[in-house]
Amino acid sequence: MSLSSSSAASLPRMRMFDKIPSAEEFISEIEPLNVPAVFSGCIKNWKAFSQWNPSNGGLDYLQEKAGSSTVEAMLSQQAPVFYGDIRSHERVSLPFSTFIGYCKDNLCDRCDGEDSFLESKKHTLTESHTGQFEFPEQIYLAQVPILNIECTEKVQLECLREDVEMPPFLESKTISSINLWMNSAQSRSSTHYDPHHNLLCIVSGFVLWPPSACPFLYPRPIYGEASNHSTLDLDEPNFCAHPRAEHSDEYSQKIILHGGDALFIPEGWYHQVDSETLTIAVNFWWRSDMMSGLSDHMDSYYLRRILRRLIDKEMNQLLHLPSLVDDKIDGNQSDQPNTRVPGGVQLRQMSVLHETDQLAVSALQKLVSLVHERVNPNQPVNSTPANNLAVEGKDESNEIMKPDLFNLKDDPVALLLWTLQPLALRCVLLAMAHNFPRTLEALILLVLSPVGAEVLTRKFEEMDQLIGEEDRSQFFQIFYGVFDNQIAAMDALLNGKESFARQICVTKVRDYGEVSFTAVLSSRLKRKGMKKWSGFIFDSGWKKK
């Protein structure tokens, strides 16, 4: 019996409610089942429902209410599909009033009978001298926070909070965030799941898959940056590369929501949103109790979450080495306190280190020396200026093999980076960008190992918590400005991080016992008619031989 015919027929089906449940009914009868539910007319009493309607002056209202706010948007040349992988889009900041202007232009075009949704989205998007984007349909407001209890500093549209009411059945929940989703042209989200329960309000078309459909949707690798997204092109799937995708439709459940409706999406349920022009949605995220009501159809999702937790825990253990961290470079690292740097600091003034900055000067000298020794192993350090290191386009650079190191103790470059406090590392990198740009380029593109990429990006994240937004932006402009190909630099960091996490993932699976692990999966899949488990957890490139 095939997996699709046996399992798809027994899948839990979406439930429809004309009556809004009480908090007790939701907690006891709806949420524990981990099955989607539609609540018709759930939010028709919201101020947002009446005041935000684009057909009834809603755009003017939003512009007056929040037009002065700056929001972060997704920019994708692959529009109308917006993929979650950070390699497939950029995050850009723009005034909310600018985006509202795009919506108004599109609304006028529709009223005039014009087709504002371009047939081709392959143009190169450029920004004019006025700050307007040439192809605004490639802009999508995704997950713009109205409320965020974990990071209040990043809440961009708090002024809209009073227009959004808490649904009565969520009053007992601790809401982690409320977000705005808004598009000026037709759009589609890539298929993905969320790690929280989700209530999505005021949307158009919707397709859902249960977590047990995971094998058919070919999720991105668990060690990747967008592991909750599918790799499938559902419009034109490649069944040769993804043969199991032929059964994905049998698992899908389609629903069209109307203005005022709300959809409960349990954690782990894959979903794809097709939005018509000028669709506005608000969603609520809250954490579920993962230990209660664990149902069989949630196994695939929880398995991925558990593996991700194991990977993160193992990475933290590998990188938390007190005996190494305490071995500071040339002195006490407490000279670099972990305090927030005030805004307005001129980063370019920090590009020249003073002799009094003993820690940073010593680290810079050692880092330049390590990179030089790796790139030019047969020449003394002083014989070739570090600023002239070959990076690309020369025969000698082609012979350089990037170190495939995963242990911090085995990698002197990664260990040096790890022993620096984030602000000290910032000084070192700024000095390298100013004085030794080619050495910095060689460090990232040729020398940085997988564990080194993990360390450096973690230091970047720590740095972000210590400096203001303006300084953060200036720092990364200077850092990436060194590279002729900035995308290649980002790819080098991301690929290194993913290689590090992938190795740990494979190691943890082996540590838990390959035979028993394989036997458990095989028995489950045999019961469901599958002969192979390749790609069940990981991508199709990770196979059981």
Short mmCIF file of N, CA and C in Angstrom, two decimals, residues 226-394:
data_model
loop_
_atom_site.label_atom_id
_atom_site.label_comp_id
_atom_site.label_asym_id
_atom_site.label_seq_id
_atom_site.Cartn_x
_atom_site.Cartn_y
_atom_site.Cartn_z
N ALA A 226 17.56 28.40 6.61
CA ALA A 226 16.11 28.48 6.41
C ALA A 226 15.53 27.08 6.43
N SER A 227 15.82 26.33 7.49
CA SER A 227 15.46 24.91 7.54
C SER A 227 13.96 24.67 7.63
N ASN A 228 13.18 25.71 7.91
CA ASN A 228 11.73 25.55 7.99
C ASN A 228 11.04 25.81 6.65
N HIS A 229 11.83 25.96 5.57
CA HIS A 229 11.26 26.21 4.25
C HIS A 229 11.46 25.00 3.33
N SER A 230 10.52 24.83 2.41
CA SER A 230 10.59 23.76 1.42
C SER A 230 11.46 24.19 0.24
N THR A 231 12.08 23.22 -0.42
CA THR A 231 12.88 23.51 -1.62
C THR A 231 12.06 23.37 -2.90
N LEU A 232 10.81 22.95 -2.79
CA LEU A 232 10.01 22.65 -3.98
C LEU A 232 9.49 23.91 -4.66
N ASP A 233 9.46 23.86 -5.99
CA ASP A 233 8.70 24.82 -6.77
C ASP A 233 7.35 24.17 -7.04
N LEU A 234 6.34 24.55 -6.29
CA LEU A 234 5.07 23.84 -6.34
C LEU A 234 4.32 24.10 -7.65
N ASP A 235 4.63 25.19 -8.35
CA ASP A 235 4.01 25.44 -9.65
C ASP A 235 4.56 24.51 -10.72
N GLU A 236 5.87 24.31 -10.70
CA GLU A 236 6.53 23.45 -11.69
C GLU A 236 7.51 22.52 -10.98
N PRO A 237 7.01 21.55 -10.23
CA PRO A 237 7.91 20.65 -9.49
C PRO A 237 8.71 19.76 -10.43
N ASN A 238 9.94 19.52 -10.06
CA ASN A 238 10.81 18.63 -10.81
C ASN A 238 10.72 17.24 -10.17
N PHE A 239 9.88 16.38 -10.77
CA PHE A 239 9.64 15.07 -10.17
C PHE A 239 10.82 14.13 -10.35
N CYS A 240 11.71 14.44 -11.28
CA CYS A 240 12.92 13.62 -11.41
C CYS A 240 13.84 13.85 -10.21
N ALA A 241 13.97 15.12 -9.83
CA ALA A 241 14.81 15.44 -8.67
C ALA A 241 14.08 15.22 -7.36
N HIS A 242 12.73 15.37 -7.38
CA HIS A 242 11.94 15.26 -6.16
C HIS A 242 10.76 14.31 -6.40
N PRO A 243 11.01 13.02 -6.54
CA PRO A 243 9.94 12.08 -6.91
C PRO A 243 8.81 12.01 -5.88
N ARG A 244 9.12 12.20 -4.61
CA ARG A 244 8.06 12.09 -3.59
C ARG A 244 7.07 13.25 -3.67
N ALA A 245 7.46 14.33 -4.35
CA ALA A 245 6.59 15.51 -4.43
C ALA A 245 5.29 15.22 -5.17
N GLU A 246 5.24 14.12 -5.94
CA GLU A 246 4.01 13.78 -6.64
C GLU A 246 2.84 13.57 -5.68
N HIS A 247 3.14 13.23 -4.44
CA HIS A 247 2.08 12.98 -3.46
C HIS A 247 1.75 14.21 -2.62
N SER A 248 2.42 15.33 -2.84
CA SER A 248 2.23 16.49 -1.94
C SER A 248 0.81 17.02 -1.99
N ASP A 249 0.19 17.00 -3.17
CA ASP A 249 -1.19 17.51 -3.27
C ASP A 249 -2.17 16.69 -2.45
N GLU A 250 -1.90 15.38 -2.32
CA GLU A 250 -2.80 14.53 -1.55
C GLU A 250 -2.79 14.88 -0.07
N TYR A 251 -1.73 15.52 0.36
CA TYR A 251 -1.61 15.92 1.76
C TYR A 251 -2.09 17.35 2.00
N SER A 252 -2.21 18.13 0.94
CA SER A 252 -2.51 19.56 1.11
C SER A 252 -3.98 19.79 1.41
N GLN A 253 -4.24 20.86 2.10
CA GLN A 253 -5.60 21.31 2.39
C GLN A 253 -5.68 22.79 2.03
N LYS A 254 -6.60 23.13 1.14
CA LYS A 254 -6.69 24.49 0.63
C LYS A 254 -7.88 25.21 1.28
N ILE A 255 -7.66 26.47 1.55
CA ILE A 255 -8.70 27.28 2.17
C ILE A 255 -8.59 28.71 1.65
N ILE A 256 -9.72 29.35 1.39
CA ILE A 256 -9.76 30.76 1.04
C ILE A 256 -10.38 31.52 2.21
N LEU A 257 -9.62 32.45 2.74
CA LEU A 257 -10.10 33.25 3.85
C LEU A 257 -10.61 34.59 3.35
N HIS A 258 -11.60 35.10 3.99
CA HIS A 258 -12.17 36.40 3.64
C HIS A 258 -11.84 37.41 4.74
N GLY A 259 -11.96 38.67 4.39
CA GLY A 259 -11.69 39.71 5.37
C GLY A 259 -12.49 39.49 6.64
N GLY A 260 -11.80 39.53 7.77
CA GLY A 260 -12.46 39.29 9.05
C GLY A 260 -12.26 37.90 9.59
N ASP A 261 -11.82 36.95 8.74
CA ASP A 261 -11.58 35.58 9.19
C ASP A 261 -10.20 35.48 9.86
N ALA A 262 -10.03 34.45 10.65
CA ALA A 262 -8.74 34.16 11.29
C ALA A 262 -8.47 32.67 11.15
N LEU A 263 -7.22 32.34 10.95
CA LEU A 263 -6.80 30.94 10.77
C LEU A 263 -5.78 30.59 11.84
N PHE A 264 -6.08 29.55 12.60
CA PHE A 264 -5.13 29.02 13.57
C PHE A 264 -4.23 28.02 12.86
N ILE A 265 -2.93 28.28 12.85
CA ILE A 265 -1.95 27.39 12.21
C ILE A 265 -1.07 26.81 13.31
N PRO A 266 -1.23 25.55 13.64
CA PRO A 266 -0.38 24.97 14.68
C PRO A 266 1.08 24.94 14.25
N GLU A 267 1.96 24.95 15.22
CA GLU A 267 3.38 24.86 14.90
C GLU A 267 3.65 23.59 14.09
N GLY A 268 4.57 23.70 13.15
CA GLY A 268 4.97 22.54 12.36
C GLY A 268 4.16 22.30 11.11
N TRP A 269 3.01 22.96 10.96
CA TRP A 269 2.21 22.79 9.75
C TRP A 269 2.78 23.68 8.64
N TYR A 270 3.14 23.03 7.55
CA TYR A 270 3.63 23.80 6.39
C TYR A 270 2.48 24.61 5.80
N HIS A 271 2.79 25.79 5.35
CA HIS A 271 1.75 26.60 4.71
C HIS A 271 2.36 27.51 3.65
N GLN A 272 1.56 27.78 2.66
CA GLN A 272 1.92 28.69 1.58
C GLN A 272 0.78 29.68 1.42
N VAL A 273 1.10 30.96 1.40
CA VAL A 273 0.08 32.00 1.32
C VAL A 273 0.12 32.64 -0.06
N ASP A 274 -1.01 32.60 -0.76
CA ASP A 274 -1.19 33.34 -2.01
C ASP A 274 -2.04 34.57 -1.70
N SER A 275 -1.46 35.73 -1.86
CA SER A 275 -2.16 36.96 -1.51
C SER A 275 -2.47 37.77 -2.76
N GLU A 276 -3.69 38.26 -2.83
CA GLU A 276 -4.06 39.15 -3.92
C GLU A 276 -3.43 40.53 -3.70
N THR A 277 -3.55 41.38 -4.70
CA THR A 277 -3.01 42.72 -4.58
C THR A 277 -3.64 43.44 -3.39
N LEU A 278 -2.77 44.15 -2.65
CA LEU A 278 -3.21 44.92 -1.49
C LEU A 278 -3.91 44.05 -0.45
N THR A 279 -3.21 43.02 -0.03
CA THR A 279 -3.69 42.19 1.07
C THR A 279 -2.97 42.61 2.35
N ILE A 280 -3.72 42.74 3.41
CA ILE A 280 -3.16 43.10 4.71
C ILE A 280 -3.49 41.99 5.70
N ALA A 281 -2.49 41.56 6.43
CA ALA A 281 -2.70 40.50 7.42
C ALA A 281 -1.99 40.86 8.71
N VAL A 282 -2.53 40.38 9.81
CA VAL A 282 -1.91 40.51 11.12
C VAL A 282 -1.84 39.12 11.72
N ASN A 283 -0.70 38.78 12.31
CA ASN A 283 -0.62 37.46 12.93
C ASN A 283 -0.14 37.57 14.37
N PHE A 284 -0.54 36.58 15.16
CA PHE A 284 -0.12 36.44 16.56
C PHE A 284 0.68 35.15 16.66
N TRP A 285 1.84 35.23 17.29
CA TRP A 285 2.63 34.03 17.58
C TRP A 285 2.71 33.82 19.08
N TRP A 286 2.57 32.57 19.50
CA TRP A 286 2.78 32.23 20.90
C TRP A 286 3.34 30.82 20.99
N ARG A 287 4.07 30.57 22.04
CA ARG A 287 4.71 29.27 22.22
C ARG A 287 3.71 28.23 22.71
N SER A 288 3.87 27.05 22.18
CA SER A 288 2.99 25.95 22.60
C SER A 288 3.68 25.10 23.66
N ASP A 289 2.90 24.28 24.30
CA ASP A 289 3.45 23.32 25.24
C ASP A 289 3.76 22.05 24.46
N MET A 290 5.04 21.88 24.09
CA MET A 290 5.42 20.80 23.19
C MET A 290 5.33 19.43 23.85
N MET A 291 5.23 19.41 25.16
CA MET A 291 5.20 18.12 25.83
C MET A 291 3.79 17.59 26.06
N SER A 292 2.79 18.41 25.74
CA SER A 292 1.42 17.95 25.97
C SER A 292 0.72 17.75 24.63
N GLY A 293 -0.13 16.78 24.60
CA GLY A 293 -0.92 16.52 23.39
C GLY A 293 -0.08 16.15 22.19
N LEU A 294 1.05 15.47 22.40
CA LEU A 294 1.93 15.10 21.29
C LEU A 294 1.25 14.02 20.45
N SER A 295 0.88 14.38 19.23
CA SER A 295 0.15 13.46 18.36
C SER A 295 1.07 12.83 17.33
N ASP A 296 0.67 11.69 16.82
CA ASP A 296 1.50 10.94 15.89
C ASP A 296 1.84 11.74 14.64
N HIS A 297 0.91 12.54 14.17
CA HIS A 297 1.17 13.25 12.92
C HIS A 297 2.15 14.42 13.10
N MET A 298 2.59 14.67 14.37
CA MET A 298 3.57 15.72 14.62
C MET A 298 5.00 15.19 14.68
N ASP A 299 5.19 13.89 14.51
CA ASP A 299 6.50 13.29 14.73
C ASP A 299 7.60 13.93 13.87
N SER A 300 7.34 14.13 12.59
CA SER A 300 8.37 14.64 11.69
C SER A 300 8.87 16.00 12.14
N TYR A 301 7.94 16.86 12.50
CA TYR A 301 8.30 18.22 12.93
C TYR A 301 9.12 18.20 14.22
N TYR A 302 8.66 17.44 15.21
CA TYR A 302 9.38 17.42 16.47
C TYR A 302 10.75 16.78 16.32
N LEU A 303 10.88 15.82 15.43
CA LEU A 303 12.18 15.20 15.19
C LEU A 303 13.17 16.24 14.67
N ARG A 304 12.72 17.08 13.74
CA ARG A 304 13.59 18.13 13.22
C ARG A 304 13.94 19.14 14.31
N ARG A 305 12.97 19.51 15.13
CA ARG A 305 13.24 20.45 16.22
C ARG A 305 14.23 19.87 17.22
N ILE A 306 14.07 18.60 17.56
CA ILE A 306 14.97 17.97 18.51
C ILE A 306 16.38 17.92 17.95
N LEU A 307 16.51 17.55 16.68
CA LEU A 307 17.84 17.52 16.07
C LEU A 307 18.47 18.92 16.05
N ARG A 308 17.66 19.94 15.76
CA ARG A 308 18.19 21.30 15.75
C ARG A 308 18.67 21.70 17.15
N ARG A 309 17.90 21.31 18.17
CA ARG A 309 18.30 21.62 19.55
C ARG A 309 19.60 20.89 19.90
N LEU A 310 19.72 19.64 19.45
CA LEU A 310 20.95 18.90 19.71
C LEU A 310 22.14 19.55 19.02
N ILE A 311 21.92 20.01 17.79
CA ILE A 311 23.00 20.68 17.06
C ILE A 311 23.43 21.95 17.79
N ASP A 312 22.46 22.77 18.18
CA ASP A 312 22.78 24.02 18.87
C ASP A 312 23.51 23.75 20.19
N LYS A 313 23.03 22.75 20.92
CA LYS A 313 23.66 22.43 22.21
C LYS A 313 25.09 21.96 22.00
N GLU A 314 25.30 21.12 20.99
CA GLU A 314 26.64 20.62 20.72
C GLU A 314 27.57 21.74 20.27
N MET A 315 27.06 22.65 19.44
CA MET A 315 27.88 23.78 19.00
C MET A 315 28.29 24.64 20.19
N ASN A 316 27.33 24.89 21.09
CA ASN A 316 27.66 25.70 22.26
C ASN A 316 28.70 25.02 23.13
N GLN A 317 28.60 23.70 23.26
CA GLN A 317 29.58 22.98 24.06
C GLN A 317 30.95 22.99 23.41
N LEU A 318 30.99 22.85 22.09
CA LEU A 318 32.27 22.86 21.39
C LEU A 318 32.95 24.22 21.48
N LEU A 319 32.15 25.28 21.50
CA LEU A 319 32.72 26.62 21.49
C LEU A 319 32.90 27.21 22.89
N HIS A 320 32.35 26.56 23.89
CA HIS A 320 32.50 27.05 25.26
C HIS A 320 33.63 26.28 25.92
N LEU A 321 34.84 26.80 25.76
CA LEU A 321 36.02 26.13 26.29
C LEU A 321 36.70 27.10 27.26
N PRO A 322 36.35 27.06 28.55
CA PRO A 322 36.88 28.04 29.50
C PRO A 322 38.40 28.08 29.54
N SER A 323 39.05 26.92 29.44
CA SER A 323 40.50 26.90 29.52
C SER A 323 41.15 27.66 28.38
N LEU A 324 40.45 27.67 27.23
CA LEU A 324 40.99 28.39 26.09
C LEU A 324 40.60 29.85 26.13
N VAL A 325 39.33 30.11 26.49
CA VAL A 325 38.85 31.49 26.51
C VAL A 325 39.59 32.30 27.56
N ASP A 326 39.98 31.68 28.68
CA ASP A 326 40.67 32.40 29.73
C ASP A 326 42.10 32.76 29.35
N ASP A 327 42.62 32.10 28.31
CA ASP A 327 43.99 32.37 27.86
C ASP A 327 43.96 33.57 26.94
N LYS A 328 43.91 34.77 27.51
CA LYS A 328 43.74 35.99 26.73
C LYS A 328 45.02 36.33 25.98
N ILE A 329 44.84 37.13 24.95
CA ILE A 329 45.96 37.54 24.13
C ILE A 329 46.56 38.80 24.71
N ASP A 330 47.80 38.70 25.19
CA ASP A 330 48.54 39.87 25.67
C ASP A 330 47.78 40.68 26.70
N GLY A 331 47.27 40.06 27.71
CA GLY A 331 46.70 40.86 28.78
C GLY A 331 45.28 40.52 29.11
N ASN A 332 44.73 41.36 29.97
CA ASN A 332 43.39 41.15 30.50
C ASN A 332 42.34 41.65 29.53
N GLN A 333 41.44 40.77 29.14
CA GLN A 333 40.43 41.15 28.16
C GLN A 333 39.35 42.04 28.75
N SER A 334 39.37 42.21 30.04
CA SER A 334 38.38 43.08 30.65
C SER A 334 38.57 44.53 30.25
N ASP A 335 39.69 44.83 29.55
CA ASP A 335 39.87 46.18 29.04
C ASP A 335 38.85 46.51 27.97
N GLN A 336 38.16 45.50 27.46
CA GLN A 336 37.11 45.71 26.46
C GLN A 336 35.78 45.37 27.09
N PRO A 337 35.17 46.27 27.84
CA PRO A 337 33.94 45.94 28.58
C PRO A 337 32.78 45.69 27.65
N ASN A 338 31.87 44.80 28.08
CA ASN A 338 30.68 44.51 27.31
C ASN A 338 29.59 45.53 27.65
N THR A 339 29.78 46.73 27.21
CA THR A 339 28.79 47.78 27.41
C THR A 339 28.40 48.33 26.07
N ARG A 340 27.17 48.81 25.99
CA ARG A 340 26.66 49.33 24.71
C ARG A 340 27.43 50.58 24.31
N VAL A 341 27.81 50.64 23.04
CA VAL A 341 28.54 51.78 22.51
C VAL A 341 27.53 52.86 22.12
N PRO A 342 27.74 54.11 22.56
CA PRO A 342 26.78 55.16 22.20
C PRO A 342 26.77 55.41 20.71
N GLY A 343 25.62 55.86 20.21
CA GLY A 343 25.49 56.12 18.78
C GLY A 343 26.34 57.30 18.37
N GLY A 344 26.61 57.38 17.07
CA GLY A 344 27.33 58.51 16.52
C GLY A 344 28.84 58.32 16.50
N VAL A 345 29.36 57.16 16.98
CA VAL A 345 30.79 56.94 16.94
C VAL A 345 31.25 56.85 15.49
N GLN A 346 32.30 57.56 15.14
CA GLN A 346 32.82 57.53 13.78
C GLN A 346 33.71 56.31 13.63
N LEU A 347 33.19 55.27 12.98
CA LEU A 347 33.92 54.01 12.90
C LEU A 347 35.21 54.14 12.11
N ARG A 348 35.24 55.02 11.14
CA ARG A 348 36.45 55.15 10.34
C ARG A 348 37.62 55.67 11.18
N GLN A 349 37.30 56.39 12.29
CA GLN A 349 38.36 56.85 13.17
C GLN A 349 38.96 55.69 13.95
N MET A 350 38.24 54.57 14.00
CA MET A 350 38.73 53.40 14.73
C MET A 350 39.56 52.49 13.84
N SER A 351 39.71 52.86 12.57
CA SER A 351 40.42 51.99 11.64
C SER A 351 41.92 52.01 11.87
N VAL A 352 42.42 52.98 12.63
CA VAL A 352 43.84 53.05 12.95
C VAL A 352 44.00 52.76 14.43
N LEU A 353 44.65 51.64 14.75
CA LEU A 353 44.82 51.25 16.14
C LEU A 353 45.99 52.00 16.76
N HIS A 354 45.83 52.39 18.01
CA HIS A 354 46.89 53.06 18.74
C HIS A 354 47.71 52.03 19.50
N GLU A 355 48.94 52.38 19.81
CA GLU A 355 49.83 51.45 20.50
C GLU A 355 49.27 51.06 21.88
N THR A 356 48.41 51.94 22.42
CA THR A 356 47.84 51.63 23.73
C THR A 356 46.80 50.53 23.65
N ASP A 357 46.27 50.25 22.46
CA ASP A 357 45.29 49.19 22.30
C ASP A 357 46.03 47.86 22.16
N GLN A 358 46.69 47.45 23.26
CA GLN A 358 47.59 46.32 23.19
C GLN A 358 46.89 45.04 22.73
N LEU A 359 45.72 44.79 23.25
CA LEU A 359 44.99 43.57 22.89
C LEU A 359 44.69 43.55 21.39
N ALA A 360 44.13 44.65 20.89
CA ALA A 360 43.75 44.70 19.48
C ALA A 360 44.97 44.69 18.58
N VAL A 361 46.03 45.42 18.97
CA VAL A 361 47.25 45.45 18.15
C VAL A 361 47.86 44.06 18.06
N SER A 362 47.95 43.39 19.20
CA SER A 362 48.51 42.04 19.21
C SER A 362 47.67 41.09 18.37
N ALA A 363 46.35 41.18 18.52
CA ALA A 363 45.47 40.31 17.74
C ALA A 363 45.59 40.58 16.24
N LEU A 364 45.67 41.85 15.89
CA LEU A 364 45.81 42.20 14.47
C LEU A 364 47.09 41.63 13.89
N GLN A 365 48.20 41.78 14.62
CA GLN A 365 49.48 41.25 14.13
C GLN A 365 49.42 39.74 13.97
N LYS A 366 48.84 39.06 14.94
CA LYS A 366 48.78 37.60 14.87
C LYS A 366 47.85 37.14 13.75
N LEU A 367 46.72 37.84 13.58
CA LEU A 367 45.77 37.45 12.55
C LEU A 367 46.35 37.65 11.16
N VAL A 368 47.01 38.78 10.93
CA VAL A 368 47.66 39.03 9.64
C VAL A 368 48.72 37.97 9.37
N SER A 369 49.48 37.63 10.40
CA SER A 369 50.53 36.63 10.25
C SER A 369 49.95 35.26 9.91
N LEU A 370 48.86 34.87 10.59
CA LEU A 370 48.24 33.57 10.32
C LEU A 370 47.69 33.50 8.90
N VAL A 371 47.04 34.57 8.45
CA VAL A 371 46.51 34.57 7.09
C VAL A 371 47.64 34.50 6.08
N HIS A 372 48.71 35.27 6.33
CA HIS A 372 49.85 35.28 5.41
C HIS A 372 50.49 33.89 5.33
N GLU A 373 50.67 33.25 6.47
CA GLU A 373 51.27 31.92 6.48
C GLU A 373 50.43 30.91 5.72
N ARG A 374 49.12 31.09 5.75
CA ARG A 374 48.23 30.15 5.05
C ARG A 374 48.25 30.39 3.54
N VAL A 375 48.24 31.66 3.15
CA VAL A 375 48.15 31.97 1.73
C VAL A 375 49.51 31.88 1.05
N ASN A 376 50.57 32.29 1.76
CA ASN A 376 51.93 32.25 1.20
C ASN A 376 52.84 31.49 2.16
N PRO A 377 52.68 30.17 2.25
CA PRO A 377 53.40 29.40 3.28
C PRO A 377 54.90 29.36 3.09
N ASN A 378 55.39 29.61 1.87
CA ASN A 378 56.82 29.47 1.59
C ASN A 378 57.57 30.78 1.65
N GLN A 379 56.91 31.86 2.03
CA GLN A 379 57.56 33.16 2.08
C GLN A 379 57.53 33.69 3.50
N PRO A 380 58.61 34.35 3.92
CA PRO A 380 58.60 35.00 5.24
C PRO A 380 57.49 36.04 5.30
N VAL A 381 57.01 36.27 6.49
CA VAL A 381 55.91 37.20 6.64
C VAL A 381 56.25 38.58 6.13
N ASN A 382 57.49 39.03 6.34
CA ASN A 382 57.86 40.39 5.98
C ASN A 382 58.24 40.55 4.52
N SER A 383 58.36 39.44 3.77
CA SER A 383 58.81 39.54 2.39
C SER A 383 57.73 39.95 1.43
N THR A 384 56.46 39.67 1.78
CA THR A 384 55.34 40.03 0.93
C THR A 384 54.33 40.81 1.74
N PRO A 385 54.07 42.05 1.36
CA PRO A 385 53.09 42.82 2.13
C PRO A 385 51.77 42.08 2.21
N ALA A 386 51.22 42.04 3.41
CA ALA A 386 49.96 41.31 3.58
C ALA A 386 48.85 41.93 2.76
N ASN A 387 49.00 43.20 2.43
CA ASN A 387 47.97 43.87 1.65
C ASN A 387 47.92 43.39 0.21
N ASN A 388 48.96 42.64 -0.22
CA ASN A 388 49.02 42.18 -1.60
C ASN A 388 48.77 40.70 -1.73
N LEU A 389 48.16 40.10 -0.75
CA LEU A 389 47.87 38.67 -0.82
C LEU A 389 46.97 38.37 -2.00
N ALA A 390 47.26 37.26 -2.69
CA ALA A 390 46.42 36.86 -3.81
C ALA A 390 45.14 36.26 -3.30
N VAL A 391 44.02 36.64 -3.90
CA VAL A 391 42.72 36.11 -3.50
C VAL A 391 42.05 35.40 -4.64
N GLU A 392 42.05 35.98 -5.81
CA GLU A 392 41.39 35.34 -6.94
C GLU A 392 42.06 35.78 -8.22
N GLY A 393 41.90 34.94 -9.23
CA GLY A 393 42.40 35.30 -10.54
C GLY A 393 43.86 34.97 -10.74
N LYS A 394 44.54 34.36 -9.77
CA LYS A 394 45.94 34.01 -9.91
C LYS A 394 46.11 32.53 -9.66
#
